[in-house]
PDB file of C-alpha atoms in Angstrom:
ATOM      1  CA  MET H  64     -71.786 -22.028 -59.515  1.00  0.00           C
ATOM      2  CA  SER H  65     -74.887 -19.919 -59.240  1.00  0.00           C
ATOM      3  CA  ASN H  66     -75.925 -17.088 -61.264  1.00  0.00           C
ATOM      4  CA  ASN H  67     -74.659 -14.809 -58.485  1.00  0.00           C
ATOM      5  CA  THR H  68     -70.987 -15.864 -58.605  1.00  0.00           C
ATOM      6  CA  SER H  69     -68.253 -16.153 -61.212  1.00  0.00           C
ATOM      7  CA  THR H  70     -64.617 -17.216 -61.348  1.00  0.00           C
ATOM      8  CA  GLN H  71     -62.425 -14.230 -60.961  1.00  0.00           C
ATOM      9  CA  ILE H  72     -58.996 -14.359 -62.639  1.00  0.00           C
ATOM     10  CA  LEU H  73     -56.859 -11.053 -61.822  1.00  0.00           C
ATOM     11  CA  THR H  74     -54.387 -10.465 -64.604  1.00  0.00           C
ATOM     12  CA  LEU H  75     -51.340  -8.329 -64.606  1.00  0.00           C
ATOM     13  CA  THR H  76     -50.008  -8.229 -68.271  1.00  0.00           C
ATOM     14  CA  GLY H  77     -46.639  -6.715 -69.495  1.00  0.00           C
ATOM     15  CA  LEU H  78     -45.113  -5.622 -66.494  1.00  0.00           C
ATOM     16  CA  ARG H  79     -41.474  -4.327 -67.439  1.00  0.00           C
ATOM     17  CA  PHE H  80     -38.820  -3.598 -65.022  1.00  0.00           C
ATOM     18  CA  ASP H  81     -35.060  -4.489 -64.543  1.00  0.00           C
ATOM     19  CA  ALA H  82     -33.974  -7.911 -62.851  1.00  0.00           C
ATOM     20  CA  ASN H  83     -30.636  -9.475 -61.937  1.00  0.00           C
ATOM     21  CA  LEU H  84     -31.131 -12.762 -63.848  1.00  0.00           C
ATOM     22  CA  GLY H  85     -28.731 -15.058 -65.852  1.00  0.00           C
ATOM     23  CA  ILE H  86     -25.597 -17.040 -66.135  1.00  0.00           C
ATOM     24  CA  LEU H  87     -23.553 -14.962 -68.517  1.00  0.00           C
ATOM     25  CA  ASP H  88     -20.781 -12.752 -67.408  1.00  0.00           C
ATOM     26  CA  HIS H  89     -22.564  -9.342 -68.580  1.00  0.00           C
ATOM     27  CA  GLU H  90     -26.144 -10.813 -66.943  1.00  0.00           C
ATOM     28  CA  LYS H  91     -24.075 -10.828 -63.845  1.00  0.00           C
ATOM     29  CA  THR H  92     -22.544  -7.483 -63.798  1.00  0.00           C
ATOM     30  CA  ALA H  93     -25.893  -5.528 -64.686  1.00  0.00           C
ATOM     31  CA  PRO H  94     -29.545  -5.934 -64.540  1.00  0.00           C
ATOM     32  CA  GLN H  95     -31.574  -6.617 -67.740  1.00  0.00           C
ATOM     33  CA  PRO H  96     -35.053  -5.960 -68.386  1.00  0.00           C
ATOM     34  CA  ILE H  97     -37.631  -8.804 -68.289  1.00  0.00           C
ATOM     35  CA  GLN H  98     -41.408  -8.763 -68.810  1.00  0.00           C
ATOM     36  CA  VAL H  99     -44.087 -10.655 -66.449  1.00  0.00           C
ATOM     37  CA  ASP H 100     -47.487 -11.662 -66.893  1.00  0.00           C
ATOM     38  CA  ALA H 101     -49.338 -12.922 -64.182  1.00  0.00           C
ATOM     39  CA  GLU H 102     -52.978 -14.514 -63.797  1.00  0.00           C
ATOM     40  CA  LEU H 103     -54.279 -14.976 -60.322  1.00  0.00           C
ATOM     41  CA  ASN H 104     -57.239 -17.599 -60.109  1.00  0.00           C
ATOM     42  CA  LEU H 105     -59.357 -16.113 -57.233  1.00  0.00           C
ATOM     43  CA  GLY H 106     -61.949 -19.156 -57.315  1.00  0.00           C
ATOM     44  CA  PRO H 107     -65.602 -18.435 -57.156  1.00  0.00           C
ATOM     45  CA  GLN H 108     -66.584 -14.887 -55.905  1.00  0.00           C
ATOM     46  CA  ALA H 109     -69.816 -13.073 -55.596  1.00  0.00           C
ATOM     47  CA  LEU H 110     -70.378 -11.426 -59.165  1.00  0.00           C
ATOM     48  CA  LEU H 111     -70.845  -8.037 -57.011  1.00  0.00           C
ATOM     49  CA  PRO H 112     -68.785  -7.456 -54.090  1.00  0.00           C
ATOM     50  CA  HIS H 113     -70.813  -7.129 -51.070  1.00  0.00           C
ATOM     51  CA  ASP H 114     -69.389  -3.557 -50.784  1.00  0.00           C
ATOM     52  CA  ASP H 115     -67.188  -1.357 -52.769  1.00  0.00           C
ATOM     53  CA  ASP H 116     -63.943  -1.633 -50.272  1.00  0.00           C
ATOM     54  CA  ILE H 117     -60.575  -2.209 -51.516  1.00  0.00           C
ATOM     55  CA  ASN H 118     -59.816  -4.007 -48.137  1.00  0.00           C
ATOM     56  CA  HIS H 119     -62.272  -6.877 -49.253  1.00  0.00           C
ATOM     57  CA  VAL H 120     -60.510  -7.901 -52.322  1.00  0.00           C
ATOM     58  CA  LEU H 121     -56.966  -8.617 -53.472  1.00  0.00           C
ATOM     59  CA  ASP H 122     -55.435  -5.159 -54.102  1.00  0.00           C
ATOM     60  CA  TYR H 123     -53.672  -5.311 -57.814  1.00  0.00           C
ATOM     61  CA  ARG H 124     -51.371  -2.475 -56.473  1.00  0.00           C
ATOM     62  CA  LYS H 125     -50.063  -4.962 -53.739  1.00  0.00           C
ATOM     63  CA  VAL H 126     -49.794  -8.028 -56.380  1.00  0.00           C
ATOM     64  CA  ARG H 127     -47.601  -5.655 -58.684  1.00  0.00           C
ATOM     65  CA  GLN H 128     -44.958  -4.613 -56.110  1.00  0.00           C
ATOM     66  CA  ILE H 129     -44.980  -8.100 -54.714  1.00  0.00           C
ATOM     67  CA  ILE H 130     -43.952  -9.456 -58.197  1.00  0.00           C
ATOM     68  CA  ILE H 131     -41.370  -6.580 -58.832  1.00  0.00           C
ATOM     69  CA  ASN H 132     -39.930  -7.194 -55.202  1.00  0.00           C
ATOM     70  CA  GLU H 133     -39.715 -11.102 -55.522  1.00  0.00           C
ATOM     71  CA  CYS H 134     -37.892 -10.728 -58.947  1.00  0.00           C
ATOM     72  CA  THR H 135     -35.365  -7.896 -57.977  1.00  0.00           C
ATOM     73  CA  ALA H 136     -34.406  -9.336 -54.185  1.00  0.00           C
ATOM     74  CA  GLU H 137     -31.136 -10.904 -55.432  1.00  0.00           C
ATOM     75  CA  HIS H 138     -29.478 -12.390 -58.418  1.00  0.00           C
ATOM     76  CA  VAL H 139     -30.757 -15.581 -60.166  1.00  0.00           C
ATOM     77  CA  ASN H 140     -29.170 -17.842 -62.545  1.00  0.00           C
ATOM     78  CA  LEU H 141     -31.987 -19.213 -64.074  1.00  0.00           C
ATOM     79  CA  LEU H 142     -35.264 -18.044 -65.327  1.00  0.00           C
ATOM     80  CA  GLU H 143     -36.841 -21.515 -63.829  1.00  0.00           C
ATOM     81  CA  SER H 144     -35.552 -20.510 -60.225  1.00  0.00           C
ATOM     82  CA  MET H 145     -37.150 -16.989 -60.559  1.00  0.00           C
ATOM     83  CA  ILE H 146     -40.542 -18.225 -62.054  1.00  0.00           C
ATOM     84  CA  GLY H 147     -40.941 -20.859 -59.321  1.00  0.00           C
ATOM     85  CA  LYS H 148     -40.013 -18.370 -56.507  1.00  0.00           C
ATOM     86  CA  LEU H 149     -42.534 -15.986 -57.745  1.00  0.00           C
ATOM     87  CA  ALA H 150     -45.325 -18.644 -58.493  1.00  0.00           C
ATOM     88  CA  ASN H 151     -44.697 -19.918 -54.963  1.00  0.00           C
ATOM     89  CA  ARG H 152     -45.090 -16.461 -53.628  1.00  0.00           C
ATOM     90  CA  LEU H 153     -48.206 -15.201 -55.513  1.00  0.00           C
ATOM     91  CA  LEU H 154     -49.798 -18.560 -54.667  1.00  0.00           C
ATOM     92  CA  LEU H 155     -49.563 -17.341 -50.841  1.00  0.00           C
ATOM     93  CA  LEU H 156     -51.774 -14.486 -51.394  1.00  0.00           C
ATOM     94  CA  PRO H 157     -55.063 -14.581 -49.509  1.00  0.00           C
ATOM     95  CA  GLY H 158     -57.600 -16.023 -51.571  1.00  0.00           C
ATOM     96  CA  VAL H 159     -55.259 -17.063 -54.249  1.00  0.00           C
ATOM     97  CA  VAL H 160     -56.142 -20.849 -55.338  1.00  0.00           C
ATOM     98  CA  GLY H 161     -54.153 -20.826 -58.692  1.00  0.00           C
ATOM     99  CA  VAL H 162     -51.217 -18.922 -60.361  1.00  0.00           C
ATOM    100  CA  ARG H 163     -50.051 -18.856 -64.067  1.00  0.00           C
ATOM    101  CA  VAL H 164     -47.058 -16.707 -64.738  1.00  0.00           C
ATOM    102  CA  LYS H 165     -44.753 -16.063 -67.737  1.00  0.00           C
ATOM    103  CA  ILE H 166     -41.422 -14.373 -67.656  1.00  0.00           C
ATOM    104  CA  VAL H 167     -39.800 -12.859 -70.841  1.00  0.00           C
ATOM    105  CA  LYS H 168     -36.149 -11.941 -71.121  1.00  0.00           C
ATOM    106  CA  LEU H 169     -36.287  -9.168 -73.650  1.00  0.00           C
ATOM    107  CA  GLU H 170     -33.118  -8.684 -74.793  1.00  0.00           C
ATOM    108  CA  ILE H 171     -31.459 -12.002 -75.046  1.00  0.00           C
ATOM    109  CA  PHE H 172     -31.936 -12.417 -78.949  1.00  0.00           C
ATOM    110  CA  ASP H 173     -32.548 -10.019 -81.842  1.00  0.00           C
ATOM    111  CA  ASP H 174     -34.798 -12.316 -83.566  1.00  0.00           C
ATOM    112  CA  CYS H 175     -37.034 -14.183 -80.783  1.00  0.00           C
ATOM    113  CA  GLU H 176     -38.198 -13.744 -77.542  1.00  0.00           C
ATOM    114  CA  VAL H 177     -37.336 -16.088 -74.724  1.00  0.00           C
ATOM    115  CA  ALA H 178     -39.694 -16.701 -71.897  1.00  0.00           C
ATOM    116  CA  ILE H 179     -40.791 -19.306 -69.475  1.00  0.00           C
ATOM    117  CA  ARG H 180     -44.394 -20.155 -68.442  1.00  0.00           C
ATOM    118  CA  ALA H 181     -45.569 -21.790 -64.830  1.00  0.00           C
ATOM    119  CA  GLU H 182     -48.890 -22.858 -63.652  1.00  0.00           C
ATOM    120  CA  THR H 183     -49.674 -23.997 -60.342  1.00  0.00           C
ATOM    121  CA  GLY H 184     -52.704 -24.482 -58.015  1.00  0.00           C
ATOM    122  CA  GLN H 185     -56.074 -24.869 -59.028  1.00  0.00           C
ATOM    123  CA  TRP H 186     -57.444 -23.998 -62.913  1.00  0.00           C
TER     124      TRP H 186
END
């Protein structure tokens, strides 16, 4: 990598919303809060974009909405299923060569956080 390029990682941290997730009776009847952290490896990029145009970069507003849409599209029994679907979807975004995601179930236990992390693509 030359001095004019850098590896760029787009991160969204602490995104909280309600999702239909889980195998317990109360989880099947009502959405529950989750938190999503995502890192998208955009690979080598020019240290300065050739212009200052949002259309020439990955718009983080779209990434945020895709995360919410993917996790709320339907009821999913397992965190493993949800994170796999989300990772696959994010890897399809233009310019993304690697994805790291973490999904946290916020209200399962009073004394600990339950989460799954997945990593795919190039890092």
